[in-house]
Short mmCIF file of C-alpha atoms in Angstrom, two decimals:
data_model
loop_
_atom_site.label_atom_id
_atom_site.label_comp_id
_atom_site.label_asym_id
_atom_site.label_seq_id
_atom_site.Cartn_x
_atom_site.Cartn_y
_atom_site.Cartn_z
CA UNK A 89 -1.00 -19.24 14.37
CA UNK A 90 1.63 -19.61 11.63
CA UNK A 91 0.29 -21.10 8.43
CA UNK A 92 1.16 -24.73 7.77
CA UNK A 93 2.89 -25.68 4.53
CA UNK A 94 -0.19 -27.58 3.42
CA UNK A 95 -2.32 -24.47 2.94
CA UNK A 96 0.22 -21.98 1.63
CA UNK A 97 -0.84 -19.51 -1.03
CA UNK A 98 1.50 -18.15 -3.67
CA UNK A 99 1.41 -15.12 -5.94
CA UNK A 100 2.35 -16.40 -9.39
CA UNK A 101 1.45 -13.48 -11.65
CA UNK A 102 1.37 -9.69 -11.39
CA UNK A 103 0.29 -6.84 -13.67
CA UNK A 104 0.10 -3.08 -13.39
CA UNK A 105 -1.41 -0.24 -15.41
CA UNK A 106 0.85 2.83 -15.10
CA UNK A 107 -0.21 5.31 -12.43
CA UNK A 108 -0.89 8.91 -13.38
CA UNK A 109 -3.49 10.69 -15.53
CA UNK A 110 -5.07 8.86 -18.47
CA UNK A 111 -7.74 10.97 -20.21
CA UNK A 112 -10.26 8.88 -22.08
CA UNK A 113 -9.28 5.61 -20.37
CA UNK A 114 -11.81 4.20 -17.92
CA UNK A 115 -10.79 2.67 -14.61
CA UNK A 116 -12.26 -0.66 -15.67
CA UNK A 117 -10.15 -0.61 -18.84
CA UNK A 118 -7.06 -0.11 -16.69
CA UNK A 119 -8.13 -3.00 -14.48
CA UNK A 120 -8.68 -5.30 -17.46
CA UNK A 121 -5.23 -4.45 -18.78
CA UNK A 122 -3.63 -5.21 -15.41
CA UNK A 123 -5.47 -8.54 -15.16
CA UNK A 124 -4.38 -9.59 -18.63
CA UNK A 125 -0.77 -8.77 -17.75
CA UNK A 126 -1.02 -10.79 -14.53
CA UNK A 127 -2.54 -13.77 -16.36
CA UNK A 128 0.23 -13.66 -18.96
CA UNK A 129 2.85 -13.39 -16.23
CA UNK A 130 1.40 -16.49 -14.55
CA UNK A 131 1.00 -18.39 -17.81
CA UNK A 132 -2.70 -19.08 -17.26
CA UNK A 133 -5.94 -18.01 -18.93
CA UNK A 134 -9.01 -16.25 -17.60
CA UNK A 135 -10.99 -19.44 -18.17
CA UNK A 136 -8.83 -21.26 -15.60
CA UNK A 137 -9.58 -18.73 -12.82
CA UNK A 138 -11.92 -20.17 -10.19
CA UNK A 139 -12.31 -17.16 -7.88
CA UNK A 140 -11.89 -13.41 -8.22
CA UNK A 141 -12.05 -10.32 -6.01
CA UNK A 142 -11.82 -6.71 -7.10
CA UNK A 143 -11.74 -3.38 -5.33
CA UNK A 144 -12.49 0.26 -6.11
CA UNK A 145 -13.49 3.26 -4.02
CA UNK A 146 -15.06 5.52 -6.65
CA UNK A 147 -14.94 3.77 -10.02
CA UNK A 148 -17.82 1.33 -10.05
CA UNK A 149 -18.19 -2.41 -9.64
CA UNK A 150 -15.00 -4.32 -10.46
CA UNK A 151 -16.89 -7.47 -11.43
CA UNK A 152 -17.88 -5.59 -14.59
CA UNK A 153 -14.50 -6.60 -16.03
CA UNK A 154 -15.85 -10.08 -16.77
CA UNK A 155 -17.73 -8.58 -19.71
CA UNK A 156 -14.41 -8.13 -21.48
CA UNK A 157 -12.38 -10.95 -19.95
CA UNK A 158 -15.03 -13.63 -20.48
CA UNK A 159 -18.36 -14.69 -19.02
CA UNK A 160 -17.18 -17.85 -17.31
CA UNK A 161 -19.44 -17.70 -14.26
CA UNK A 162 -16.47 -17.21 -11.92
CA UNK A 163 -17.38 -16.19 -8.35
CA UNK A 164 -16.40 -12.51 -8.02
CA UNK A 165 -16.46 -10.41 -4.83
CA UNK A 166 -16.51 -6.60 -5.00
CA UNK A 167 -14.64 -4.80 -2.20
CA UNK A 168 -14.70 -1.20 -0.95
CA UNK A 169 -12.55 -0.72 2.13
CA UNK A 170 -10.64 2.57 1.84
CA UNK A 171 -6.88 2.13 1.50
CA UNK A 172 -7.23 -1.46 2.74
CA UNK A 173 -9.26 -2.34 -0.36
CA UNK A 174 -6.42 -4.13 -2.13
CA UNK A 175 -5.45 -6.12 0.95
CA UNK A 176 -9.10 -7.04 1.43
CA UNK A 177 -9.17 -8.59 -2.05
CA UNK A 178 -6.06 -10.59 -1.12
CA UNK A 179 -7.69 -11.74 2.10
CA UNK A 180 -10.82 -12.89 0.26
CA UNK A 181 -8.90 -14.72 -2.45
CA UNK A 182 -6.34 -16.36 -0.17
CA UNK A 183 -9.11 -17.52 2.16
CA UNK A 184 -10.94 -19.14 -0.75
CA UNK A 185 -7.76 -20.93 -1.82
CA UNK A 186 -6.93 -22.15 1.68
CA UNK A 187 -10.50 -23.36 2.14
CA UNK A 188 -10.22 -25.52 -0.97
CA UNK A 189 -12.85 -23.56 -2.91
CA UNK A 190 -10.39 -22.79 -5.71
CA UNK A 191 -6.83 -23.37 -6.86
CA UNK A 192 -6.40 -20.27 -8.98
CA UNK A 193 -7.67 -16.77 -8.17
CA UNK A 194 -7.36 -13.23 -9.50
CA UNK A 195 -7.40 -10.00 -7.51
CA UNK A 196 -7.59 -6.52 -9.00
CA UNK A 197 -7.76 -2.99 -7.66
CA UNK A 198 -8.28 0.23 -9.56
CA UNK A 199 -9.54 3.78 -9.32
CA UNK A 200 -9.76 7.00 -11.34
CA UNK A 201 -9.87 10.04 -9.07
CA UNK A 202 -10.50 13.65 -9.91
CA UNK A 203 -7.72 16.16 -9.36
CA UNK A 204 -7.39 17.73 -5.93
CA UNK A 205 -7.44 16.52 -2.35
CA UNK A 206 -9.84 13.84 -1.18
CA UNK A 207 -12.97 15.23 0.44
CA UNK A 208 -15.66 12.64 1.21
CA UNK A 209 -19.25 13.39 2.30
CA UNK A 210 -19.25 13.09 6.12
CA UNK A 211 -22.22 10.72 6.28
CA UNK A 212 -20.26 8.08 4.37
CA UNK A 213 -17.70 7.93 7.16
CA UNK A 214 -19.90 8.27 10.21
CA UNK A 215 -18.92 11.88 10.79
CA UNK A 216 -21.26 14.68 11.91
CA UNK A 217 -22.17 17.49 9.52
CA UNK A 218 -20.59 20.15 11.76
CA UNK A 219 -17.20 18.54 11.23
CA UNK A 220 -17.45 18.93 7.46
CA UNK A 221 -18.80 22.47 7.82
CA UNK A 222 -15.50 23.42 9.45
CA UNK A 223 -13.58 22.10 6.43
CA UNK A 224 -12.15 19.19 8.36
CA UNK A 225 -13.09 16.52 5.83
CA UNK A 226 -9.98 17.59 3.92
CA UNK A 227 -7.40 15.25 5.41
CA UNK A 228 -4.07 17.15 5.11
CA UNK A 229 -4.63 19.01 8.38
CA UNK A 230 -5.07 15.75 10.30
CA UNK A 231 -1.86 14.26 8.98
CA UNK A 232 0.00 17.47 9.73
CA UNK A 233 -1.24 17.57 13.32
CA UNK A 234 -0.35 13.93 13.84
CA UNK A 235 3.22 14.27 12.57
CA UNK A 236 3.67 17.56 14.50
CA UNK A 237 2.86 15.75 17.71
CA UNK A 238 5.07 12.81 16.77
CA UNK A 239 8.03 15.06 15.91
CA UNK A 240 7.69 16.75 19.29
CA UNK A 241 7.45 13.49 21.22
CA UNK A 242 10.22 11.56 19.45
CA UNK A 243 12.68 14.16 18.15
CA UNK A 244 12.02 13.85 14.42
CA UNK A 245 13.38 16.77 12.38
CA UNK A 246 11.85 18.56 9.40
CA UNK A 247 14.96 17.54 7.48
CA UNK A 248 13.95 13.91 7.88
CA UNK A 249 10.57 14.59 6.27
CA UNK A 250 12.32 16.16 3.28
CA UNK A 251 14.67 13.16 3.02
CA UNK A 252 11.72 10.76 2.93
CA UNK A 253 10.10 12.67 0.06
CA UNK A 254 13.37 13.07 -1.86
CA UNK A 255 13.91 9.29 -1.64
CA UNK A 256 10.41 8.73 -3.00
CA UNK A 257 11.06 10.86 -6.07
CA UNK A 258 14.48 9.24 -6.67
CA UNK A 259 12.94 5.78 -6.54
CA UNK A 260 10.00 6.91 -8.65
CA UNK A 261 12.40 8.12 -11.32
CA UNK A 262 13.59 4.51 -11.63
CA UNK A 263 10.04 3.15 -11.88
CA UNK A 264 8.54 3.19 -15.39
CA UNK A 265 4.97 2.92 -14.06
CA UNK A 266 5.22 5.75 -11.50
CA UNK A 267 3.29 9.02 -11.81
CA UNK A 268 6.02 11.42 -10.65
CA UNK A 269 9.34 10.48 -12.22
CA UNK A 270 11.39 13.64 -11.72
CA UNK A 271 13.89 13.61 -8.85
CA UNK A 272 13.68 16.56 -6.43
CA UNK A 273 16.27 17.81 -3.98
CA UNK A 274 15.57 17.96 -0.27
CA UNK A 275 15.97 21.74 -0.45
CA UNK A 276 13.40 22.05 -3.24
CA UNK A 277 10.94 19.88 -1.34
CA UNK A 278 11.43 21.72 1.95
CA UNK A 279 11.01 25.14 0.28
CA UNK A 280 7.93 24.23 -1.75
CA UNK A 281 4.55 25.71 -0.81
CA UNK A 282 3.58 25.05 2.80
CA UNK A 283 0.29 23.16 2.79
CA UNK A 284 -0.17 22.22 6.44
CA UNK A 285 2.88 22.76 8.65
CA UNK A 286 5.27 20.98 8.72
CA UNK A 287 4.21 19.32 5.45
CA UNK A 288 4.98 21.09 2.18
CA UNK A 289 3.48 20.53 -1.26
CA UNK A 290 5.98 17.93 -2.40
CA UNK A 291 5.78 15.94 0.82
CA UNK A 292 2.23 14.89 -0.14
CA UNK A 293 0.98 12.36 -2.64
CA UNK A 294 -1.74 13.15 -5.18
CA UNK A 295 -4.93 11.24 -5.99
CA UNK A 296 -4.60 9.83 -9.50
CA UNK A 297 -5.46 6.82 -11.69
CA UNK A 298 -4.14 3.31 -12.08
CA UNK A 299 -4.72 -0.41 -11.61
CA UNK A 300 -2.91 -3.48 -10.27
CA UNK A 301 -3.76 -7.19 -10.49
CA UNK A 302 -2.31 -10.46 -9.27
CA UNK A 303 -2.87 -14.18 -9.81
CA UNK A 304 -2.87 -16.34 -6.69
CA UNK A 305 -2.49 -20.12 -6.56
CA UNK A 306 -2.33 -22.89 -4.02
CA UNK A 307 1.16 -24.18 -3.46
CA UNK A 308 0.26 -27.42 -5.21
CA UNK A 309 -1.12 -25.61 -8.25
CA UNK A 310 1.93 -23.36 -8.46
CA UNK A 311 4.18 -26.42 -8.48
CA UNK A 312 2.00 -28.06 -11.14
CA UNK A 313 2.33 -24.97 -13.34
CA UNK A 314 6.08 -24.85 -12.82
CA UNK A 315 6.12 -21.13 -11.99
CA UNK A 316 8.28 -19.32 -9.45
CA UNK A 317 6.05 -18.64 -6.41
CA UNK A 318 6.25 -15.76 -4.01
CA UNK A 319 4.38 -16.89 -0.93
CA UNK A 320 1.69 -14.74 0.65
CA UNK A 321 2.60 -15.69 4.18
CA UNK A 322 -0.10 -13.53 5.75
CA UNK A 323 -2.72 -10.81 5.32
CA UNK A 324 -4.11 -9.00 8.37
CA UNK A 325 -6.64 -6.17 8.69
CA UNK A 326 -7.55 -4.21 11.80
CA UNK A 327 -9.81 -1.25 12.54
CA UNK A 328 -9.26 1.48 15.12
CA UNK A 329 -9.59 0.94 18.86
CA UNK A 330 -10.90 3.37 21.44
CA UNK A 331 -8.38 6.10 22.18
CA UNK A 332 -6.33 5.94 18.99
CA UNK A 333 -5.76 9.18 17.08
CA UNK A 334 -7.39 8.72 13.66
CA UNK A 335 -8.31 10.73 10.60
CA UNK A 336 -11.79 12.30 11.03
CA UNK A 337 -11.53 11.95 14.80
CA UNK A 338 -13.23 14.78 16.65
CA UNK A 339 -11.03 14.74 19.75
CA UNK A 340 -7.75 13.46 21.18
CA UNK A 341 -8.13 10.84 23.89
CA UNK A 342 -6.02 10.72 27.04
CA UNK A 343 -5.62 7.00 26.36
CA UNK A 344 -2.34 6.15 24.64
CA UNK A 345 -3.82 3.64 22.21
CA UNK A 346 -1.77 2.57 19.17
CA UNK A 347 -3.26 3.03 15.70
CA UNK A 348 -4.71 0.03 13.84
CA UNK A 349 -1.42 -0.38 11.96
CA UNK A 350 0.22 -1.80 15.09
CA UNK A 351 -2.17 -4.70 15.77
CA UNK A 352 -2.43 -5.37 12.02
CA UNK A 353 1.35 -5.71 11.79
CA UNK A 354 1.51 -7.85 14.91
CA UNK A 355 -1.14 -10.17 13.49
CA UNK A 356 0.56 -10.36 10.09
CA UNK A 357 3.90 -11.34 11.60
CA UNK A 358 2.28 -13.86 13.95
CA UNK A 359 0.39 -15.52 11.07
CA UNK A 360 3.57 -15.64 8.99
CA UNK A 361 5.65 -17.09 11.83
CA UNK A 362 8.15 -14.26 11.37
CA UNK A 363 9.19 -11.06 13.15
CA UNK A 364 9.98 -7.52 12.00
CA UNK A 365 13.68 -8.36 12.17
CA UNK A 366 13.17 -10.85 9.32
CA UNK A 367 12.03 -8.12 6.91
CA UNK A 368 14.43 -7.27 4.07
CA UNK A 369 12.24 -4.75 2.26
CA UNK A 370 9.13 -2.76 3.25
CA UNK A 371 6.42 -0.80 1.46
CA UNK A 372 4.70 1.58 3.88
CA UNK A 373 1.76 3.94 3.60
CA UNK A 374 3.11 7.39 2.69
CA UNK A 375 0.22 9.62 1.76
CA UNK A 376 2.63 12.21 3.12
CA UNK A 377 6.20 11.94 4.29
CA UNK A 378 5.34 11.80 7.97
CA UNK A 379 3.24 8.67 7.52
CA UNK A 380 6.28 6.69 6.37
CA UNK A 381 8.25 7.89 9.39
CA UNK A 382 5.53 6.93 11.86
CA UNK A 383 4.76 3.68 10.03
CA UNK A 384 8.30 2.40 10.51
CA UNK A 385 7.78 2.31 14.27
CA UNK A 386 4.05 1.53 14.29
CA UNK A 387 4.79 -1.70 12.40
CA UNK A 388 7.66 -2.70 14.69
CA UNK A 389 10.38 -2.25 12.06
CA UNK A 390 12.20 0.08 14.43
CA UNK A 391 11.72 1.78 17.80
CA UNK A 392 9.88 5.08 18.07
CA UNK A 393 12.39 7.86 17.52
CA UNK A 394 14.96 5.58 15.86
CA UNK A 395 13.71 6.72 12.43
CA UNK A 396 15.63 9.98 12.72
CA UNK A 397 19.01 8.27 12.69
CA UNK A 398 18.01 5.51 10.26
CA UNK A 399 16.71 7.94 7.65
CA UNK A 400 19.47 10.51 8.11
CA UNK A 401 22.05 7.73 7.63
CA UNK A 402 20.36 6.46 4.46
CA UNK A 403 19.30 3.09 5.87
CA UNK A 404 15.90 3.24 4.11
CA UNK A 405 17.46 3.87 0.69
CA UNK A 406 17.67 1.13 -1.96
CA UNK A 407 21.12 0.12 -0.74
CA UNK A 408 20.35 0.58 2.96
CA UNK A 409 19.76 -1.99 5.66
CA UNK A 410 15.97 -1.59 5.38
CA UNK A 411 14.84 -0.29 1.97
CA UNK A 412 11.42 1.38 2.25
CA UNK A 413 9.04 2.26 -0.59
CA UNK A 414 11.37 1.12 -3.31
CA UNK A 415 8.96 2.00 -6.14
CA UNK A 416 8.51 5.57 -4.89
CA UNK A 417 5.50 4.84 -2.69
CA UNK A 418 2.36 6.93 -2.84
CA UNK A 419 4.38 10.14 -3.08
CA UNK A 420 5.77 9.15 -6.49
CA UNK A 421 2.99 6.83 -7.70
CA UNK A 422 -0.02 8.82 -6.55
CA UNK A 423 -3.06 7.32 -4.91
CA UNK A 424 -5.68 5.40 -6.88
CA UNK A 425 -7.15 4.07 -3.64
CA UNK A 426 -8.39 0.70 -4.86
CA UNK A 427 -4.94 -0.15 -6.20
CA UNK A 428 -2.76 1.07 -3.31
CA UNK A 429 -2.22 -2.14 -1.38
CA UNK A 430 -1.83 -4.25 -4.50
CA UNK A 431 0.78 -1.84 -5.90
CA UNK A 432 2.84 -2.44 -2.78
CA UNK A 433 2.49 -6.20 -3.27
CA UNK A 434 3.36 -5.86 -6.97
CA UNK A 435 6.60 -4.05 -6.07
CA UNK A 436 7.46 -6.55 -3.35
CA UNK A 437 6.99 -9.48 -5.71
CA UNK A 438 9.27 -7.83 -8.27
CA UNK A 439 11.92 -7.24 -5.63
CA UNK A 440 11.77 -10.79 -4.26
CA UNK A 441 11.99 -12.15 -7.80
CA UNK A 442 14.98 -9.91 -8.52
CA UNK A 443 13.10 -8.25 -11.39
CA UNK A 444 12.93 -4.62 -10.21
CA UNK A 445 15.47 -3.32 -12.71
CA UNK A 446 17.37 -0.17 -11.76
CA UNK A 447 15.69 -0.01 -8.36
CA UNK A 448 16.44 -3.64 -7.44
CA UNK A 449 17.72 -3.85 -3.87
CA UNK A 450 20.91 -5.85 -3.34
CA UNK A 451 21.61 -8.96 -1.26
CA UNK A 452 18.81 -11.20 -2.59
CA UNK A 453 15.88 -10.14 -0.35
CA UNK A 454 13.88 -13.03 1.09
CA UNK A 455 11.04 -11.38 3.05
CA UNK A 456 8.92 -8.37 2.19
CA UNK A 457 6.33 -6.47 4.23
CA UNK A 458 3.55 -4.07 3.22
CA UNK A 459 1.31 -1.71 5.21
CA UNK A 460 -1.55 0.61 4.30
CA UNK A 461 -3.69 2.93 6.39
CA UNK A 462 -6.98 4.56 5.45
CA UNK A 463 -9.96 6.50 6.74
CA UNK A 464 -11.67 6.41 9.10
CA UNK A 465 -9.13 4.14 10.81
CA UNK A 466 -8.39 0.86 9.04
CA UNK A 467 -5.00 -0.72 8.39
CA UNK A 468 -3.81 -3.78 6.51
CA UNK A 469 -0.46 -5.53 6.42
CA UNK A 470 0.97 -8.42 4.42
CA UNK A 471 4.08 -10.55 4.66
CA UNK A 472 5.49 -12.07 1.48
CA UNK A 473 8.45 -14.43 1.18
CA UNK A 474 10.41 -16.52 -1.26
CA UNK A 475 9.93 -19.61 0.92
#
């Protein structure tokens, strides 16, 4: 059901610690910095916060930040939910606000990953040892197989993958907190080292380090503070269903079941009382270029196969009809898992406020949408709006 005006939740403050490599800086220190920036942006103090939620995949317990921010006794939930970690903190905090348990809340996500591809112990993800023994816990081969199949079924060209990555680096070059800030040509991307066909080196993101935080408020509290609200119209999470093709899957089902992104997006739009056609700007999961392509259709932003023409015509660029991954996405920002979803929200808030600087999209965007996907098959989507 669409949310009623009486229980609307607003994002009133945001903060980010630059993504990249930060030797000697702990993940918690990055998180504290992001929280302090978000509090300052909202014009409130840590002592006024009545609820908090924090997420990290590999960098400890986020509630440890209270040791530096202040021992106020605030309820604090720790979250670990793959790439949906950030969205899970938003869900926890917004639920607390709508339930009347608090009027001001903080969410934070951070991580500090080692260099190299992700490779988790199989037992942590419900996968048999034989699967890991074959080297299949390294995820690039899954994403390559999935986009290969999709390209075959829907007529997506390799050129389109290169265009997606080139757009990411162009947008990242305009983003002062991005990890990769050097533009690359489509030719350079396409001719870089082949990792897992059809995906080359520069079509992939890299695990890295960073943190993002936000301050949430009830609509009444936001009005009392006199701050400009960006409304969190919905947050929806879904896990995989039988027959969907997912990372760490051991077989391909004959059932044509959509990935969890599709029901998560459907739920997010239904809760928000909006449709994909209302979206002015989107931040989509792009651990590699193919994920952005598939995500456009999986979320309902376009029909399957329509991405080829939209991307080739530049419609997902900053000045296009549907700007996608305006801050450079994961390809340019890297992937500190606990911060992923909140980084997307951070960028969307900036865009809806008109504060995105050189990468600001034109025409006064009103509605933003975010989507993340993570192992072993969980997706989260949000809808944010100026009203």
